[in-house]
Amino acid sequence: MGKKIFSGVQPTGNLHLGNYLGAIKNFVKLNNDTANECIFCVVDLHAITVKQDPKELKKNIRETVATFIASGIDPKKSIIFNQSGVAAHSEGAWILSCVARMGWLNRMTQFKEKAGKDKEKASIGLYSYPILMAADILLYDATHVPVGDDQKQHLELCRDIAQKFNNDFGVVDFLKVPEPLIQKEFSRIMSLKDGSKKMSKSELSDLSRINLTDDKDQIINKIKKAKTDPLSMPKSINELEGRPEAQNLLGIFANLSNLTLETSIERFASNNFSDFKKELSALLVNKIVPISEEIKKLLKDQSYLDSTLLEGVEKADKIASKKIKNIKEIVGF
Ligand code: TYM
């Protein structure tokens, strides 16, 4: 049987190789399986949990849609829409925030990382953000949610919220408890400058990530400057121990070429790092530049991107408004 897929990406600019390998590449695979029903959401309500320039936000929403399409998601086959277009997300998030417990949210590591030392100054939205994410998923009865490893804890929270709602209101199986789809390997792509940190949109140095809008020269330059260690190329997985940068670069190679880590290690065992980096950048240029060029082409056709979103909003709204109506009845409104 096909799966009901839901996933989201924040339109906060600088979509990068981590978003692609951890999430979007998987979206495309799921989109291509005709048995699946897929919904991919540009989560603009999540984006405003940290301050956004309104003009930039609008631009980034379009850029995220363009990235989905350029990567291979077909808007005729899958629903692509932006979250703020469907009112049920905000309504659902409120109702579920009365089900979720403070203690559960207090355990969320991403909030702690994002809020940093000055938690008092973080927005309430940043704190309650995983509840909005739960509403996103549960409104569509999603069975599977493809995400990178950093979203695992939020999905566990979503499962807890669904179960508690069903228990509290005595509605067995009403909110469907979703399964995460997280790749076993390479589900966390690290910064090119520090193998212990996740590749991230918000990292100040652009050299820390490959953006999906980078051109050939930028990619080659970033891989040339990527941090490595003084040892030679590893000959086995064991030799990767304590070498996060080497592991990350080999992982990127393996993921992009659909090889296992072992095979990739064997292939470069007798090379030096600069030879490996040359092959890695050639592979990245081959895979990422066509996407980057397509994004730029699509961005010139704003009316196409806007109408894609509008069509998506209409389709998503039909599903979500039915579910929120039932939720409201169950709650007693
Ligand atoms: P966001 O926008 O931060 O990231 C989008 C997707 O990219 C993955 N990702 C990575 N994967 C591997 N390595 C990395 N370095 C890396 N960085 C990001 C993320 O895991 C994610 O899958 N809260 C979510 C968006 C969201 C959502 C949802 C997802 C909102 N509602 C409902 C699924 C279902 C987020 O902020 O992702």
PDB file of C-alpha atoms and ligand atoms in Angstrom, residues 6-10 16 18-19 22-23 43 46 129 133 136-137 145 147-148 150-151 187-189 198-199 201, ligand 1:
ATOM      1  CA  PHE A   6       4.035  14.901   4.806  1.00  0.00           C
ATOM      2  CA  SER A   7       7.150  16.965   5.283  1.00  0.00           C
ATOM      3  CA  GLY A   8       8.157  20.599   5.553  1.00  0.00           C
ATOM      4  CA  VAL A   9      11.091  22.905   4.959  1.00  0.00           C
ATOM      5  CA  GLN A  10      11.513  26.387   6.413  1.00  0.00           C
ATOM      6  CA  HIS A  16      21.928  23.635   1.489  1.00  0.00           C
ATOM      7  CA  GLY A  18      22.230  19.013   4.275  1.00  0.00           C
ATOM      8  CA  ASN A  19      18.594  19.857   3.452  1.00  0.00           C
ATOM      9  CA  GLY A  22      18.854  14.682   4.585  1.00  0.00           C
ATOM     10  CA  ALA A  23      15.382  15.467   3.265  1.00  0.00           C
ATOM     11  CA  VAL A  43       6.604  26.137   6.554  1.00  0.00           C
ATOM     12  CA  HIS A  46       7.745  28.193  11.432  1.00  0.00           C
ATOM     13  CA  TYR A 129       7.311  25.286  17.371  1.00  0.00           C
ATOM     14  CA  MET A 133       4.928  20.814  13.446  1.00  0.00           C
ATOM     15  CA  ASP A 136       1.127  20.046  10.245  1.00  0.00           C
ATOM     16  CA  ILE A 137       1.548  16.293  10.210  1.00  0.00           C
ATOM     17  CA  VAL A 145       7.408  11.797   7.628  1.00  0.00           C
ATOM     18  CA  VAL A 147      13.202  14.229   7.742  1.00  0.00           C
ATOM     19  CA  GLY A 148      16.856  14.570   8.672  1.00  0.00           C
ATOM     20  CA  ASP A 150      17.778  16.636  13.741  1.00  0.00           C
ATOM     21  CA  GLN A 151      13.960  16.405  13.540  1.00  0.00           C
ATOM     22  CA  SER A 187      21.038  11.649   7.950  1.00  0.00           C
ATOM     23  CA  ARG A 188      23.115  14.435   9.473  1.00  0.00           C
ATOM     24  CA  ILE A 189      25.407  16.334   7.107  1.00  0.00           C
ATOM     25  CA  LYS A 198      25.548  20.364  11.703  1.00  0.00           C
ATOM     26  CA  MET A 199      25.567  22.021   8.273  1.00  0.00           C
ATOM     27  CA  LYS A 201      21.472  27.839   7.130  1.00  0.00           C
TER      28      LYS A 201
HETATM   29  P1  TYM B   1      14.397  22.666   8.406  1.00  0.00           P
HETATM   30  O1  TYM B   1      13.810  23.693   7.515  1.00  0.00           O
HETATM   31  O2  TYM B   1      15.362  23.106   9.433  1.00  0.00           O
HETATM   32  O3  TYM B   1      15.106  21.562   7.528  1.00  0.00           O
HETATM   33  C1  TYM B   1      14.454  20.931   6.440  1.00  0.00           C
HETATM   34  C2  TYM B   1      14.861  19.471   6.373  1.00  0.00           C
HETATM   35  O4  TYM B   1      16.277  19.362   6.180  1.00  0.00           O
HETATM   36  C3  TYM B   1      16.832  18.508   7.170  1.00  0.00           C
HETATM   37  N1  TYM B   1      18.191  18.981   7.511  1.00  0.00           N
HETATM   38  C4  TYM B   1      19.290  18.215   7.486  1.00  0.00           C
HETATM   39  N2  TYM B   1      19.462  16.911   7.194  1.00  0.00           N
HETATM   40  C5  TYM B   1      20.714  16.428   7.259  1.00  0.00           C
HETATM   41  N3  TYM B   1      21.798  17.174   7.608  1.00  0.00           N
HETATM   42  C6  TYM B   1      21.672  18.491   7.909  1.00  0.00           C
HETATM   43  N4  TYM B   1      22.746  19.216   8.227  1.00  0.00           N
HETATM   44  C7  TYM B   1      20.363  19.060   7.861  1.00  0.00           C
HETATM   45  N5  TYM B   1      19.874  20.297   8.104  1.00  0.00           N
HETATM   46  C8  TYM B   1      18.540  20.234   7.887  1.00  0.00           C
HETATM   47  C9  TYM B   1      15.889  18.606   8.358  1.00  0.00           C
HETATM   48  O5  TYM B   1      15.980  17.463   9.190  1.00  0.00           O
HETATM   49  C10 TYM B   1      14.528  18.708   7.679  1.00  0.00           C
HETATM   50  O6  TYM B   1      14.033  17.419   7.355  1.00  0.00           O
HETATM   51  N6  TYM B   1      10.748  21.750  11.726  1.00  0.00           N
HETATM   52  C11 TYM B   1      11.240  21.431  10.412  1.00  0.00           C
HETATM   53  C12 TYM B   1      10.247  21.720   9.318  1.00  0.00           C
HETATM   54  C13 TYM B   1       8.866  21.167   9.515  1.00  0.00           C
HETATM   55  C14 TYM B   1       8.450  19.848   9.305  1.00  0.00           C
HETATM   56  C15 TYM B   1       7.063  19.822   9.591  1.00  0.00           C
HETATM   57  C16 TYM B   1       9.120  18.683   8.905  1.00  0.00           C
HETATM   58  C17 TYM B   1       7.771  21.889   9.917  1.00  0.00           C
HETATM   59  N7  TYM B   1       6.693  21.080   9.944  1.00  0.00           N
HETATM   60  C18 TYM B   1       6.319  18.659   9.478  1.00  0.00           C
HETATM   61  C19 TYM B   1       8.358  17.507   8.803  1.00  0.00           C
HETATM   62  C20 TYM B   1       6.991  17.510   9.082  1.00  0.00           C
HETATM   63  C21 TYM B   1      12.483  22.252  10.123  1.00  0.00           C
HETATM   64  O7  TYM B   1      12.695  23.264  10.728  1.00  0.00           O
HETATM   65  O8  TYM B   1      13.243  21.793   9.086  1.00  0.00           O
END
